Structure formats: structure tokens, C-alpha cells
Amino acid sequence: MNHKIAVIPGDGIGPEIVREARKVLDAAGKKFGFTLDYTELLMGGASIDVHGIPLTDETIAAAKASEAVLMGSIGGDAKTSPWYQLPPEKRPEAGLLKIRKALNLFANVRPAYLYEELKEACPLRDEIIGDGFDMVIMRELTGGLYFGERKTIEENGVKKAIDTLSYDENEIRRIAKRGFDIAMKRKKKVTSVDKANVLDSSRLWRAVVEEVAKEYPEVTLEHMLVDNCAMQLVRDPKQFDVILTENMFGDILSDEASMVTGSIGMLSSASLNETKFGLYEPSHGSAPDIAGQDVANPIATVLSAAMMLRYSLDLDEAADAIEAAVKQVLKEGYRTGDIMSEGCKKVGTTEMGDLIAQRV
Ligand code: IPM
Ligand code: MG
């Protein structure tokens, strides 16, 4: 079976981590009898350099014509890169937001899992870690503050900036359903995170989530205010199974959740729409400071590629094999710099990719 995959290497460490993920995917293809036909697309700074804008209509069309998109990372150093001299809507990040919206990728799934082998890298105390934790953040990705009306004006000589946070009940309902669906396949607990003590959008969020919960009697629903959630993630991360939340809260909480696992370099993500189509990218950014040095950790991208096989291509066995290969490599003591601890063997980006590919 041949599958059509769009690949967006992007900026910074993007091209090198995507190269390793492809290596691993191809190894899985050989073993499980499928091939992937890749079309490379430009987005972010790489697209600005060629087309002057971070995402072209042709790129959107090519992405739509594929079964899934595998992405590295986009963006550069905001202080030094010329991309950040451009107006906000022409900067690399605008390309990412535009493709999320254009492909209707409203459901962003970000697993945060503590690998037994990486306990050393976890900044929390042993008694908090216990026997580890395993949660998924279900972040709404095409609404809220990111896509509300935005402007900067001047009133009586005073500059004023306005961002708008709005959600309609349908947007809330569809992401809530996704959250409950995932919970049904896990520990059957949803923590819906909002700021209902202050925001109208959060009060509507809470009411709609309650309604959706009635269709899932087996799932335990709990509501948590976002400030409390930020605290609970470091106080007792074991309590979480699925965290369901709006766009901005999910952006912040997913970085925090990834840090408690020890390395943001380990965390994959999937952005999904109503169909099987999805965009798969690591949860981390483009790390321009270490780009091209063969030191970046490719594991988050490799695991995102595994999610792609599972969710978009129904190649569960191959996805399992990739995840097992990652665990195996960690068990054997191989580490990139970000997850290095005493007594382990330090390897670079390419070697890490080779090691995982060999073990698939
Ligand atoms: C993320 C990133 C993006 C976001 C940026 C790059 C616009 O932080 O995917 O979490 O805020 O969504
Ligand atoms: Mg983020």
C-alpha cells in the first residue's frame, strides 16, 4: 500500500528532525509492507525566503491533497532573524495558524508521558513522580484568542491593543466530544480546564462540556480553573488523564506538562479535523540556537510520525513498533543532550534516528 504524505520540514532544527523521522517511517514501511510517497512543502521562514509569505495557497492545496502532513517546526530567533522585521501576519507563526485554520484542525492532541527510563530528567521529586504519569492534553486549536478579532488602535493619542476570545457552542461541543472519545480509550477521566470564575467564554465552555458528558456516563468529568491546573500539574500530575481545554490555556499548559516529563524533546502532537486527516508535529519549537549541529532530539518527531501511522493511516502495528523501538533505545542507555544523565551514552540527531530505525 502506498500513502501520500506531505512533509513540511520548516525552520531551525525542523529539517534534521524530519529527516530522522522519515528514516524511521521508511524502516517501518519495509518491515510492515507499506510505502510512503513524500511531497516536500515550504512553510514558515523557509517559505518567506522563497515566496515572501509564510504559507502559499499552493502549499495548502498540496497539503489537502495528501493523507496526512508531517511537520518539523517553524520560526527563528525573534531578535536576530529578518523574518521578524515583517508585519505579524507575514511572520513564520502566521503560516502555522493559517494552515491549522485552512485544514480545520480543531483538535490538538498532546500526550505527556513520563518514560520510566527518563525519571532522572524529570524535575519533580521522587515522591511526586511515584510510578509515573500519563496524560493527554486535548487543546482546541482553531478558535479562542488565537483567531478572534485583533487590532491595535490609537484613542486620544493613547495606543490600545485588542484581542478577542470567543467560542460558539458548536466549537466547544466538537472538541469536547473528541476529549471524551479519547478518555474512553484511556482511564476514563476528563478534566475540563477553564476560567469560569471570570470569563463568559469559560462559562459557556463549562455548560457545553457538562452536556456532552451526559453522552459518556462511564467517564468521570471534573472542572478545574486554569490557574489551579497550572499548580496541580507540578503538585500532582498523576491525577490527570485527559485535560480538555481552549486554545490559549492549552498552549500554556502543554508546555508545562511537557516540562514535567523531563524534556519537551520527547513530546509528539497530532492536530486533527473531522476526518482521518491530520497534521503531525513535535510539541517543541524550532530551536534555532542548536540548528544544524546534529544535537537536536528527533524523538518527538519520530513519535509524531507514529501517531500519523495510527490515526491517519490505520497502521497501528507499525506505530506500535516505532514506539517500542524508542523505548528500547532509551532502555539501552542512548540519549541526546537534552535528556542526558550520568552513565548514559550521548548520541547526536542522526545516530538517534539510526538507532531507532534499526530497532523498528
Ligand atoms: C504551539 C506553538 C504555537 C502556538 C506558536 C508557534 C504559534 O507555541 O504549537 O504550541 O502558540 O500554538
Ligand atoms: Mg506552544
Coordinates of C-alpha atoms and ligand atoms in Angstrom, one line a residue:
M1 CA 0.0 0.0 0.0
N2 CA 1.3 3.4 -0.9
H3 CA 0.4 6.5 1.0
K4 CA 0.6 10.2 0.0
I5 CA 2.3 12.3 2.7
A6 CA 3.0 16.0 2.7
V7 CA 6.2 16.9 4.6
I8 CA 6.9 20.3 6.0
P9 CA 10.5 20.4 7.3
G10 CA 10.2 24.1 8.2
D11 CA 12.9 26.1 10.0
G12 CA 15.7 25.7 12.6
I13 CA 16.1 22.1 13.7
G14 CA 13.0 21.1 11.6
P15 CA 14.8 19.7 8.6
E16 CA 17.1 17.4 10.6
I17 CA 14.4 16.0 12.9
V18 CA 12.0 15.4 10.0
R19 CA 14.8 13.6 8.1
E20 CA 15.3 11.2 11.1
A21 CA 11.5 10.7 11.4
R22 CA 11.4 9.7 7.7
K23 CA 14.2 7.3 8.2
V24 CA 12.2 5.6 10.9
L25 CA 9.0 5.6 8.9
D26 CA 10.8 4.1 5.9
A27 CA 12.2 1.3 8.2
A28 CA 8.7 0.6 9.4
G29 CA 7.4 0.6 5.8
K30 CA 10.0 -2.0 4.9
K31 CA 9.0 -4.2 7.8
F32 CA 5.2 -3.9 7.6
G33 CA 4.9 -3.7 3.8
F34 CA 3.8 -0.1 3.0
T35 CA 5.5 2.8 1.2
L36 CA 5.2 6.5 1.8
D37 CA 5.3 8.9 -1.1
Y38 CA 6.5 12.2 0.3
T39 CA 5.9 15.7 -1.1
E40 CA 8.1 18.4 0.5
L41 CA 6.4 21.7 1.1
L42 CA 7.6 25.1 2.4
M43 CA 6.1 26.8 5.4
G44 CA 7.3 29.4 7.9
G45 CA 10.6 31.2 7.4
A46 CA 11.6 28.7 4.6
S47 CA 8.5 29.9 2.7
I48 CA 9.1 33.6 3.4
D49 CA 12.6 33.2 2.0
V50 CA 11.2 31.9 -1.3
H51 CA 7.7 33.4 -1.7
G52 CA 7.8 36.3 0.7
I53 CA 4.9 34.9 2.7
P54 CA 4.8 32.0 5.3
L55 CA 2.2 29.9 3.6
T56 CA 1.0 29.9 0.0
D57 CA -2.3 28.7 -1.4
E58 CA -0.4 26.1 -3.4
T59 CA 1.0 24.7 -0.2
I60 CA -2.4 24.5 1.4
A61 CA -3.8 22.7 -1.7
A62 CA -0.9 20.2 -1.7
A63 CA -1.4 19.5 2.0
K64 CA -5.1 19.0 1.4
A65 CA -4.3 16.6 -1.5
S66 CA -2.4 14.3 0.9
E67 CA -3.5 11.8 3.5
A68 CA -1.5 13.5 6.3
V69 CA 1.1 16.1 6.9
L70 CA 4.3 15.5 8.8
M71 CA 5.9 18.7 10.1
G72 CA 9.1 19.7 11.8
S73 CA 9.0 23.2 13.3
I74 CA 8.8 26.7 12.1
G75 CA 10.2 30.1 13.3
G76 CA 13.5 31.7 14.0
D77 CA 15.2 33.9 16.6
A78 CA 12.9 36.9 17.0
K79 CA 15.8 39.1 17.9
T80 CA 18.1 38.4 15.0
S81 CA 16.0 36.9 12.2
P82 CA 14.8 39.2 9.4
W83 CA 11.5 37.3 9.4
Y84 CA 10.6 39.3 12.5
Q85 CA 11.0 42.6 10.8
L86 CA 7.9 41.7 8.8
P87 CA 4.4 42.6 9.9
P88 CA 2.9 40.0 12.3
E89 CA 0.6 38.4 9.6
K90 CA 3.7 37.7 7.4
R91 CA 5.9 36.1 10.1
P92 CA 6.5 32.3 10.3
E93 CA 4.0 31.6 13.1
A94 CA 1.2 33.2 10.9
G95 CA 1.8 30.3 8.5
L96 CA 1.2 27.7 11.2
L97 CA -2.0 29.4 12.4
K98 CA -3.2 29.7 8.8
I99 CA -2.7 26.0 7.9
R100 CA -4.4 25.0 11.2
K101 CA -7.5 27.0 10.2
A102 CA -7.4 26.2 6.5
L103 CA -7.4 22.5 7.2
N104 CA -9.9 22.8 10.1
L105 CA -7.5 21.1 12.5
F106 CA -9.5 21.9 15.6
A107 CA -8.4 19.1 17.8
N108 CA -4.8 19.2 19.0
V109 CA -3.8 16.0 20.9
R110 CA -0.6 16.4 23.0
P111 CA 0.3 13.4 25.1
A112 CA 2.6 13.9 28.1
Y113 CA 4.0 10.7 29.3
L114 CA 6.9 10.0 31.7
Y115 CA 9.2 7.3 30.4
E116 CA 10.5 5.1 33.2
E117 CA 14.0 5.4 31.7
L118 CA 13.8 9.2 31.9
K119 CA 12.8 9.7 35.5
E120 CA 16.3 11.2 36.1
A121 CA 15.4 14.0 33.7
C122 CA 12.1 14.8 35.5
P123 CA 12.5 17.9 37.6
L124 CA 9.9 16.8 40.2
R125 CA 10.7 15.0 43.4
D126 CA 10.5 11.2 43.5
E127 CA 7.5 11.1 45.9
I128 CA 5.6 13.3 43.4
I129 CA 6.6 11.2 40.4
G130 CA 5.6 7.9 42.1
D131 CA 5.2 5.3 39.4
G132 CA 5.0 8.0 36.7
F133 CA 2.2 9.7 34.9
D134 CA 0.5 9.6 31.6
M135 CA -1.9 12.3 30.4
V136 CA -3.2 13.7 27.1
I137 CA -3.9 17.4 26.6
M138 CA -6.8 17.9 24.2
R139 CA -6.3 21.5 23.1
E140 CA -8.9 23.4 21.0
L141 CA -6.8 24.7 18.1
T142 CA -8.9 26.9 15.7
G143 CA -10.8 29.3 18.0
G144 CA -10.4 31.5 21.0
L145 CA -7.9 34.2 21.4
Y146 CA -5.8 33.0 18.5
F147 CA -8.5 33.6 15.9
G148 CA -10.7 36.3 17.5
E149 CA -10.7 39.9 16.2
R150 CA -7.4 41.6 16.8
K151 CA -6.3 45.2 16.3
T152 CA -4.1 48.0 17.6
I153 CA -5.6 51.4 17.5
E154 CA -5.0 54.8 19.0
E155 CA -7.6 56.6 21.1
N156 CA -6.9 60.3 22.0
G157 CA -3.2 59.8 21.4
V158 CA -3.1 56.6 23.6
K159 CA -2.2 53.3 21.9
K160 CA -4.6 50.5 22.6
A161 CA -4.5 46.8 21.6
I162 CA -7.5 44.5 21.5
D163 CA -7.6 40.6 21.2
T164 CA -10.9 38.8 21.4
L165 CA -11.7 35.5 23.0
S166 CA -14.8 34.0 21.6
Y167 CA -16.3 30.4 21.2
D168 CA -19.6 29.3 20.0
E169 CA -21.2 26.2 21.4
N170 CA -20.6 24.1 18.3
E171 CA -16.8 24.7 18.5
I172 CA -16.9 23.7 22.2
R173 CA -19.1 20.6 21.6
R174 CA -16.9 19.1 18.8
I175 CA -13.6 19.4 20.8
A176 CA -15.4 18.1 24.0
K177 CA -16.6 15.1 22.1
R178 CA -13.0 14.4 21.0
G179 CA -11.8 14.7 24.5
F180 CA -14.4 12.2 25.8
D181 CA -13.7 9.8 23.0
I182 CA -10.0 9.7 23.9
A183 CA -10.9 9.3 27.6
M184 CA -13.0 6.2 26.7
K185 CA -9.9 4.6 25.3
R186 CA -7.8 5.5 28.4
K187 CA -8.6 5.9 32.1
K188 CA -12.0 7.4 31.5
K189 CA -11.4 10.7 33.2
V190 CA -11.7 14.2 31.7
T191 CA -10.5 17.4 33.5
S192 CA -12.0 20.3 31.7
V193 CA -10.0 23.4 32.3
D194 CA -11.4 26.9 32.1
K195 CA -11.6 30.3 33.9
A196 CA -15.3 30.2 34.6
N197 CA -14.9 32.4 37.7
V198 CA -14.1 35.3 35.3
L199 CA -14.8 34.6 31.6
D200 CA -18.1 34.3 29.8
S201 CA -16.5 32.0 27.2
S202 CA -15.4 29.7 30.0
R203 CA -18.9 29.6 31.5
L204 CA -20.3 28.6 28.1
W205 CA -17.4 26.1 27.8
R206 CA -18.4 24.5 31.1
A207 CA -22.1 24.3 30.3
V208 CA -21.5 22.6 26.9
V209 CA -18.9 20.2 28.3
E210 CA -21.5 19.2 31.0
E211 CA -24.0 18.5 28.2
V212 CA -21.5 16.4 26.2
A213 CA -20.6 14.5 29.4
K214 CA -24.1 13.1 29.6
E215 CA -23.4 11.1 26.5
Y216 CA -20.4 9.5 28.2
P217 CA -21.8 8.1 31.5
E218 CA -18.7 6.0 32.1
V219 CA -16.3 9.0 32.0
T220 CA -15.7 11.0 35.2
L221 CA -15.8 14.7 34.5
E222 CA -14.1 17.3 36.7
H223 CA -13.8 21.0 36.1
M224 CA -10.7 22.9 37.1
L225 CA -9.7 26.5 36.9
V226 CA -6.7 27.1 34.7
D227 CA -4.6 28.7 37.5
N228 CA -5.2 25.8 39.7
C229 CA -4.4 23.4 36.9
A230 CA -1.1 25.1 36.3
M231 CA -0.3 24.4 40.0
Q232 CA -1.7 20.8 40.1
L233 CA 0.5 19.8 37.1
V234 CA 3.5 20.2 39.2
R235 CA 1.9 19.3 42.6
D236 CA 0.3 16.0 41.5
P237 CA 0.4 15.2 37.7
K238 CA -0.7 11.7 38.4
Q239 CA -4.3 12.9 38.9
F240 CA -4.7 13.7 35.2
D241 CA -5.9 11.5 32.3
V242 CA -7.4 13.8 29.6
I243 CA -7.1 17.6 30.1
L244 CA -9.7 19.3 27.8
T245 CA -9.2 23.0 27.3
E246 CA -9.4 26.0 25.0
N247 CA -6.6 27.2 22.6
M248 CA -4.6 29.6 24.7
F249 CA -4.8 27.7 28.0
G250 CA -3.8 24.5 26.1
D251 CA -0.8 26.2 24.6
I252 CA 0.5 27.2 28.1
L253 CA -0.4 24.0 29.9
S254 CA 1.0 21.7 27.3
D255 CA 4.4 23.4 27.6
E256 CA 4.2 22.9 31.3
A257 CA 3.1 19.3 31.1
S258 CA 6.0 18.6 28.7
M259 CA 8.5 20.1 31.1
V260 CA 7.4 17.8 33.9
T261 CA 8.1 14.8 31.7
G262 CA 11.7 15.9 31.6
S263 CA 12.1 17.0 28.1
I264 CA 10.0 18.8 25.6
G265 CA 12.1 17.0 23.0
M266 CA 10.1 13.8 23.7
L267 CA 6.6 15.1 23.1
S268 CA 4.6 14.4 20.0
S269 CA 1.4 16.0 18.8
A270 CA -1.4 15.5 16.4
S271 CA -3.8 18.1 15.0
L272 CA -7.0 16.6 13.7
N273 CA -10.1 17.6 11.8
E274 CA -13.4 15.7 11.5
T275 CA -11.9 13.2 9.0
K276 CA -8.9 10.9 9.3
F277 CA -6.6 13.6 8.0
G278 CA -4.1 15.2 10.4
L279 CA -1.0 17.3 10.8
Y280 CA 1.7 15.8 13.0
E281 CA 4.4 17.8 14.6
P282 CA 6.6 17.7 17.7
S283 CA 5.2 19.9 20.6
H284 CA 8.5 21.8 20.7
G285 CA 9.7 24.7 18.6
S286 CA 12.5 25.2 16.0
A287 CA 15.4 25.8 18.5
P288 CA 17.4 28.0 16.0
D289 CA 20.2 28.2 18.5
I290 CA 21.1 24.5 18.0
A291 CA 20.0 24.1 14.4
G292 CA 22.3 22.2 12.1
Q293 CA 24.6 21.0 14.8
D294 CA 23.4 17.4 15.0
V295 CA 22.4 17.7 18.7
A296 CA 18.6 18.1 18.5
N297 CA 16.4 15.3 19.9
P298 CA 14.4 13.8 17.0
I299 CA 12.2 11.6 19.3
A300 CA 9.2 13.9 19.5
T301 CA 9.1 14.0 15.7
V302 CA 9.6 10.2 15.4
L303 CA 6.7 9.7 17.9
S304 CA 4.5 12.2 15.9
A305 CA 5.2 10.1 12.8
A306 CA 4.0 7.1 14.8
M307 CA 0.8 8.9 15.7
M308 CA 0.4 9.7 12.0
L309 CA 0.5 6.0 11.1
R310 CA -2.0 5.2 13.8
Y311 CA -4.6 8.0 13.4
S312 CA -4.4 8.8 9.7
L313 CA -3.2 5.6 8.0
D314 CA -4.6 2.9 10.3
L315 CA -1.1 1.3 10.5
D316 CA -1.3 0.5 14.2
E317 CA 1.2 -2.3 14.2
A318 CA 3.9 -0.1 12.6
A319 CA 3.1 2.7 15.1
D320 CA 3.5 0.3 18.0
A321 CA 6.8 -0.9 16.6
I322 CA 8.1 2.6 16.4
E323 CA 7.1 3.4 19.9
A324 CA 8.6 0.2 21.2
A325 CA 11.9 1.0 19.3
V326 CA 12.1 4.4 21.0
K327 CA 11.6 2.7 24.4
Q328 CA 14.2 0.1 23.5
V329 CA 16.8 2.7 22.5
L330 CA 16.2 4.6 25.8
K331 CA 16.5 1.3 27.8
E332 CA 19.9 0.6 26.1
G333 CA 21.0 4.0 27.5
Y334 CA 21.2 6.1 24.4
R335 CA 20.4 9.8 25.0
T336 CA 20.6 13.1 23.1
G337 CA 22.0 16.0 25.1
D338 CA 18.6 17.3 26.4
I339 CA 17.8 14.0 28.2
M340 CA 21.4 13.0 29.1
S341 CA 22.1 11.7 32.5
E342 CA 25.1 10.0 34.2
G343 CA 26.1 6.6 32.9
C344 CA 24.2 7.0 29.6
K345 CA 25.7 7.1 26.0
K346 CA 25.4 10.5 24.4
V347 CA 24.4 10.5 20.7
G348 CA 23.5 13.1 18.1
T349 CA 20.4 13.6 16.0
T350 CA 21.5 11.3 13.1
E351 CA 22.7 8.5 15.4
M352 CA 19.5 8.6 17.4
G353 CA 17.5 8.2 14.2
D354 CA 19.7 5.3 13.0
L355 CA 19.3 3.5 16.4
I356 CA 15.5 3.8 16.4
A357 CA 15.2 2.8 12.7
Q358 CA 17.4 -0.3 13.3
R359 CA 15.2 -1.4 16.2
V360 CA 11.8 -1.0 14.5
Ligands
IPM1 C1 2.4 25.6 19.7 C2 3.2 26.9 19.4 C3 2.4 27.8 18.5 C4 1.1 28.1 19.3 C5 3.1 29.1 18.1 C6 4.4 28.8 17.3 C7 2.2 30.0 17.3 O1 3.6 27.5 20.6 O2 2.1 24.9 18.7 O3 2.2 25.4 20.9 O4 1.1 29.0 20.1 O5 0.1 27.4 19.0
MG2 MG 3.1 26.4 22.3

